[in-house]
Coordinates of C-alpha atoms in Angstrom, one line a residue:
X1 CA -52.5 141.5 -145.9
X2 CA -51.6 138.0 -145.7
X3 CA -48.0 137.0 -145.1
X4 CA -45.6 134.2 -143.9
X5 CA -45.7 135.9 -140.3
X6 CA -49.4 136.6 -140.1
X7 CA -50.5 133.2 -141.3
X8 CA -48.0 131.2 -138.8
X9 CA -48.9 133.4 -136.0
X10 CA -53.2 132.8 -136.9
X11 CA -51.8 128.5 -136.8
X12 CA -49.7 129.3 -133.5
X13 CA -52.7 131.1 -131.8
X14 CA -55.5 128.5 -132.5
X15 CA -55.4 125.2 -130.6
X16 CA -56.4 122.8 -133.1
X17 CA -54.5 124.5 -135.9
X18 CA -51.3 124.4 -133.6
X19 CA -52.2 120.9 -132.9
X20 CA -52.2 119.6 -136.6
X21 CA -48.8 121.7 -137.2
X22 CA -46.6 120.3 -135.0
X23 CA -48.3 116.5 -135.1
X24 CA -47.3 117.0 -138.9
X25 CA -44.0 118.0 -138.1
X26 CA -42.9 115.6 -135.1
X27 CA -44.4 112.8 -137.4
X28 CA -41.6 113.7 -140.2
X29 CA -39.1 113.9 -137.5
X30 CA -39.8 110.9 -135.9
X31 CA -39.2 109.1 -139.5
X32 CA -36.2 110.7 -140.0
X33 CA -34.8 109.8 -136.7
X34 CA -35.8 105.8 -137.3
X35 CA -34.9 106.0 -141.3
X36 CA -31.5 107.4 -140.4
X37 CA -30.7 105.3 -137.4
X38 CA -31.2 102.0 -139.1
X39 CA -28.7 103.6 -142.2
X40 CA -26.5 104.1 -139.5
X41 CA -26.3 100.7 -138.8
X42 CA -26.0 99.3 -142.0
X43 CA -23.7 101.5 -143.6
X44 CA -20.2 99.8 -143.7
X45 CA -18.3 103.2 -143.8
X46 CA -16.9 103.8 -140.0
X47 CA -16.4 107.7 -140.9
X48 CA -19.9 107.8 -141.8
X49 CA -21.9 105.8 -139.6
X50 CA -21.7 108.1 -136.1
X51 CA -22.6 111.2 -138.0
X52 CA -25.4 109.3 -139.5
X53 CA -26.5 108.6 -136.0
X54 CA -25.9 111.8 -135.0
X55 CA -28.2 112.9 -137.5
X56 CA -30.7 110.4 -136.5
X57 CA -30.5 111.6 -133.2
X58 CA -31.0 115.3 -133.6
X59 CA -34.6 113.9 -135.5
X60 CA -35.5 111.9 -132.4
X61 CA -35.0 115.0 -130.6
X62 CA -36.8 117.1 -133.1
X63 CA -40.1 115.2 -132.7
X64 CA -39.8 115.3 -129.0
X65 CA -39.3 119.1 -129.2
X66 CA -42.5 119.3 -131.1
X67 CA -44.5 116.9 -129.0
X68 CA -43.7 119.2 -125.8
X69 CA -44.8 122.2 -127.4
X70 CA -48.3 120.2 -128.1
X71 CA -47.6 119.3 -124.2
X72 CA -47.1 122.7 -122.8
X73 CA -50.6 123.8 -124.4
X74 CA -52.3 120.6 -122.9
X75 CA -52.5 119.0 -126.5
X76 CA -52.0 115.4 -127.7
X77 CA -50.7 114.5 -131.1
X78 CA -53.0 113.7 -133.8
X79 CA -53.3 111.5 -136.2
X80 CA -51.4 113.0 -139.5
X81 CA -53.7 112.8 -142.9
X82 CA -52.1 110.6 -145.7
X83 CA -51.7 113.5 -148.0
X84 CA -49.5 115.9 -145.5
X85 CA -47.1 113.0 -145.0
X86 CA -44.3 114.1 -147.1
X87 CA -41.8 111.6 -146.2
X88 CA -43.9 108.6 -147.5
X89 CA -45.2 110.4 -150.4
X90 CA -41.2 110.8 -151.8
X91 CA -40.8 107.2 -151.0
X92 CA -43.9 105.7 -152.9
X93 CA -42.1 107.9 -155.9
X94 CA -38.7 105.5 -155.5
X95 CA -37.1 108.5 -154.1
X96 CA -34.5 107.9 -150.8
X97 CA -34.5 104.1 -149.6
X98 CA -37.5 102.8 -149.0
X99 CA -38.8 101.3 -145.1
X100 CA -38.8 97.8 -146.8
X101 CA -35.1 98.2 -147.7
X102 CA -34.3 99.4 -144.2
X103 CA -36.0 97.4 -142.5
X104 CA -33.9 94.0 -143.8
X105 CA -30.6 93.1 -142.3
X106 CA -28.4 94.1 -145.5
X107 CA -25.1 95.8 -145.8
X108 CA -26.1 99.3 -147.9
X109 CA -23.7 99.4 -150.7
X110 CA -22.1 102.9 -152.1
X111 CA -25.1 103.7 -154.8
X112 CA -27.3 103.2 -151.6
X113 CA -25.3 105.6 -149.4
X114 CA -25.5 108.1 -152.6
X115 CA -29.1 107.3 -152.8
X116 CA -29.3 108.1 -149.2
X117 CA -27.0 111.5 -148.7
X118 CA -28.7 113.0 -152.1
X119 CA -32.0 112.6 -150.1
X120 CA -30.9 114.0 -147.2
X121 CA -29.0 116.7 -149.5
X122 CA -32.2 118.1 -151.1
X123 CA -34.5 117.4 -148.1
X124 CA -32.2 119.2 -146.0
X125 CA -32.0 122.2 -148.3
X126 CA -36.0 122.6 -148.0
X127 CA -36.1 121.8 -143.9
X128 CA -33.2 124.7 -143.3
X129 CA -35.0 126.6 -145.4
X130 CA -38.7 126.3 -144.0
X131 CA -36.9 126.7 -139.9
X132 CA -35.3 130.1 -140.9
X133 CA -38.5 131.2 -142.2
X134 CA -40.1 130.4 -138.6
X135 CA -36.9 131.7 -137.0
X136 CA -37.4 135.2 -138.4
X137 CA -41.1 134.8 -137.2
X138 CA -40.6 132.7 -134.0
X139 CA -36.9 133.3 -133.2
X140 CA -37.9 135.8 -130.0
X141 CA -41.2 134.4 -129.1
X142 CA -41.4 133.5 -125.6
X143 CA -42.5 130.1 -125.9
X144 CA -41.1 128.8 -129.4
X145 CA -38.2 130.5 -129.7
X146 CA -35.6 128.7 -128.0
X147 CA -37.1 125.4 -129.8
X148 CA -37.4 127.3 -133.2
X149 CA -33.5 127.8 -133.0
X150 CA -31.8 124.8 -132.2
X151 CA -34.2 123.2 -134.6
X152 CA -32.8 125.6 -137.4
X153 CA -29.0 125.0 -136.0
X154 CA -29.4 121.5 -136.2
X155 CA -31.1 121.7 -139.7
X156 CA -28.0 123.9 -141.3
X157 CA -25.7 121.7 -139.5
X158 CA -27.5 118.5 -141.4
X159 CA -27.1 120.5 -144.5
X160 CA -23.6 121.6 -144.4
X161 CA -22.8 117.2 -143.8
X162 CA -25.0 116.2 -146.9
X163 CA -22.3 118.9 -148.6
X164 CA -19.3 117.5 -147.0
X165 CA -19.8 113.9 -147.6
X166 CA -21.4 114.2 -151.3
X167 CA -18.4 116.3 -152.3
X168 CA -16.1 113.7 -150.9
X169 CA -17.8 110.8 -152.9
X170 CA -17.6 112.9 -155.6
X171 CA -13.9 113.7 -155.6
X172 CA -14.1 109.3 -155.2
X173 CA -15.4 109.0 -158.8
X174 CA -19.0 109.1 -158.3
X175 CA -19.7 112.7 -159.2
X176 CA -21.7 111.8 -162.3
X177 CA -24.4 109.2 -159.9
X178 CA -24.3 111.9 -157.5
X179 CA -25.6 114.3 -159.9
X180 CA -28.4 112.5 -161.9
X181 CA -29.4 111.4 -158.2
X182 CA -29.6 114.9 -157.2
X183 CA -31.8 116.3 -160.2
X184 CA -34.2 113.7 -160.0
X185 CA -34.5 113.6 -155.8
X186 CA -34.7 117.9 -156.3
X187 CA -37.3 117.8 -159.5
X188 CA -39.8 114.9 -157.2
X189 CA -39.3 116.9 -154.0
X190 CA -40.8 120.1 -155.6
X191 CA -43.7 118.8 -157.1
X192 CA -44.2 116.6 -153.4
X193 CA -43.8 120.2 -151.7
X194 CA -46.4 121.4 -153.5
X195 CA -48.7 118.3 -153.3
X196 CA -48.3 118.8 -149.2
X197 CA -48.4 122.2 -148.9
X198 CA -51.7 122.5 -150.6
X199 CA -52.9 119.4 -148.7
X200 CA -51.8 121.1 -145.1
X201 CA -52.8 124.9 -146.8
X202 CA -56.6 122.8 -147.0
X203 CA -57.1 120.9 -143.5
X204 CA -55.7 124.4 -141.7
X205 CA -58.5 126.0 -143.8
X206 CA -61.4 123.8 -143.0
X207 CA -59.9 124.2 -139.2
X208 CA -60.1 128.1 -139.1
X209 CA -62.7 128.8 -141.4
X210 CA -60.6 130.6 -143.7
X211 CA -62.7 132.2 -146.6
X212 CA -62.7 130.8 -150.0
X213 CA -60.9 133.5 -151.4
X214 CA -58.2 133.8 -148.8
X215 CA -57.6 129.9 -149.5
X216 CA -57.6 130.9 -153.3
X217 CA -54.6 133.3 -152.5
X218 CA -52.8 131.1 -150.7
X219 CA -53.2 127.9 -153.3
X220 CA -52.1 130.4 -156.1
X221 CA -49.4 131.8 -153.7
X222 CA -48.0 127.9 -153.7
X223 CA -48.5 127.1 -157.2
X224 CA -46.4 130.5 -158.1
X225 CA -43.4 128.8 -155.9
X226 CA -44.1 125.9 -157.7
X227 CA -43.6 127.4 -161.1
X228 CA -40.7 129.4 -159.9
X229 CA -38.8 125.9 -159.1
X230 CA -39.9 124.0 -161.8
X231 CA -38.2 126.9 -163.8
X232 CA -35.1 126.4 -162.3
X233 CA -35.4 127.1 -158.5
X234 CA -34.7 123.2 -157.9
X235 CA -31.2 123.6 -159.0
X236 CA -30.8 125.2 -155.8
X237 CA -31.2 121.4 -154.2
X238 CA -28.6 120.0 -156.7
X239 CA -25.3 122.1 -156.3
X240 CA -22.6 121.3 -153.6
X241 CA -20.5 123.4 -151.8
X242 CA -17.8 123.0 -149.6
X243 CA -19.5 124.4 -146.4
X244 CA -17.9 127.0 -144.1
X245 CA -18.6 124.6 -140.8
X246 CA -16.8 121.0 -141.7
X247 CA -17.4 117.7 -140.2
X248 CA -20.9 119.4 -138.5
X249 CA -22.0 116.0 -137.4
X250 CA -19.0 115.1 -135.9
X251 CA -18.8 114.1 -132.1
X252 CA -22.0 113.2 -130.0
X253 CA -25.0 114.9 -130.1
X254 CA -25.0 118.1 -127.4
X255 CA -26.1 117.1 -124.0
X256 CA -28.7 120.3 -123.8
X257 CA -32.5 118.9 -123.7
X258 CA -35.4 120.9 -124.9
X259 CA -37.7 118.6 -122.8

């Protein structure tokens, strides 16, 4: 029977499988960690800026995390096919602020730091989501555990900010922008989900000679999460709520190293 738990623990126990997982995964981290370090730096607001970094950070160390588990198993990264990189697809659809943007020496104004948290708020929503998935099938093993968990921490943590800071913009006046921003970020992020699930759901078949029919069942199993969002699932990624742990980001980054 094919599950969430039986199908990461077939990509965990092959090598080249395990290889193309995490390269995929420390490559979005690694973006995140340079996209949100250069907002840091161009944001004017003083309140938001260090927890920007901070969240910057905790991607930088994310990617490294991911690159040592490739380490431990005597694995290098690979190189990460165009149509897994879900980062750059959302950008090439306007969503977030795009590299180009970033990578000039310009002040971000307020619809940019909207632009920016919505982003994060619906991006965030699907990356706590996907880590407590691998924590309930990870969250003892002996060799991803520990890095499976303070991925997922860090993840809720980035979550609970987006919250934070969107609802205080919102009680600023900009609850309409932050809304609009929201649906259209949630309703492009979806249909990019499904693009790059399919896209990884194929290269992991071709890698372990998974059956045509067990790739049928997992394509359909995708589209059918697909249909369930575009339903009305992606309003999940829209609504904000005061989160139980405030100011998450606040402080430095916690000295304990995965590496």
């Amino acid at each position: 029977m094919l599950s969430a738990r039986s199908l990461f623990q077939e990509i965990h126990a092959h090598d080249e499988a395990f290889q193309l997982f995490c390269s995929i995964a420390a490559k979005g981290e690694d973006q995140g960690g340079w996209e949100n370090g250069r907002i840091s730096r161009l944001v004017a607001d003083q309140w938001l800026a260090p927890r920007i970094a901070r969240h910057g950070a905790d991607e930088d160390k994310h990617g490294r995390i991911f690159n040592a588990l490739l380490h431990k198993r005597g694995l290098a990264p690979v190189e990460v096919p165009d149509d897994t990189d879900y980062t750059m697809m959302l950008e090439r659809q306007g969503i977030g602020l795009a590299h180009n943007r970033l990578r000039r020496d310009e002040p971000l104004g307020e619809a940019d730091v909207i632009t920016y948290l919505a982003h994060s708020r619906v991006t965030e929503q699907r990356a706590s989501e996907q880590m407590r998935l691998l924590r309930k099938v990870f969250g003892q093993h002996p060799e991803l555990g520990r890095a499976v968990r303070m991925i997922s921490d860090d993840e809720d943590n980035h979550l609970a900010y987006c919250h934070e800071e969107l609802l205080r913009l919102a009680a600023a006046g900009h609850g309409r922008r932050i809304l609009q921003t929201l649906q259209e970020t949630a309703r492009a992020e979806i249909r990019t989900y499904r693009d790059v699930s399919l896209a990884v759901m194929a290269h992991m078949g071709r890698i372990l000679r998974w059956p045509t029919a067990k790739s049928a069942v997992l394509a359909a199993g995708i589209h059918g999460v697909f249909a369930y969002e575009l339903i009305g699932g992606w309003h999940r990624m829209t609504t904000l709520k005061m989160p139980d742990r405030l100011d998450a980001l606040g402080g430095p980054p916690p000295r304990e190293s995965f590496v």
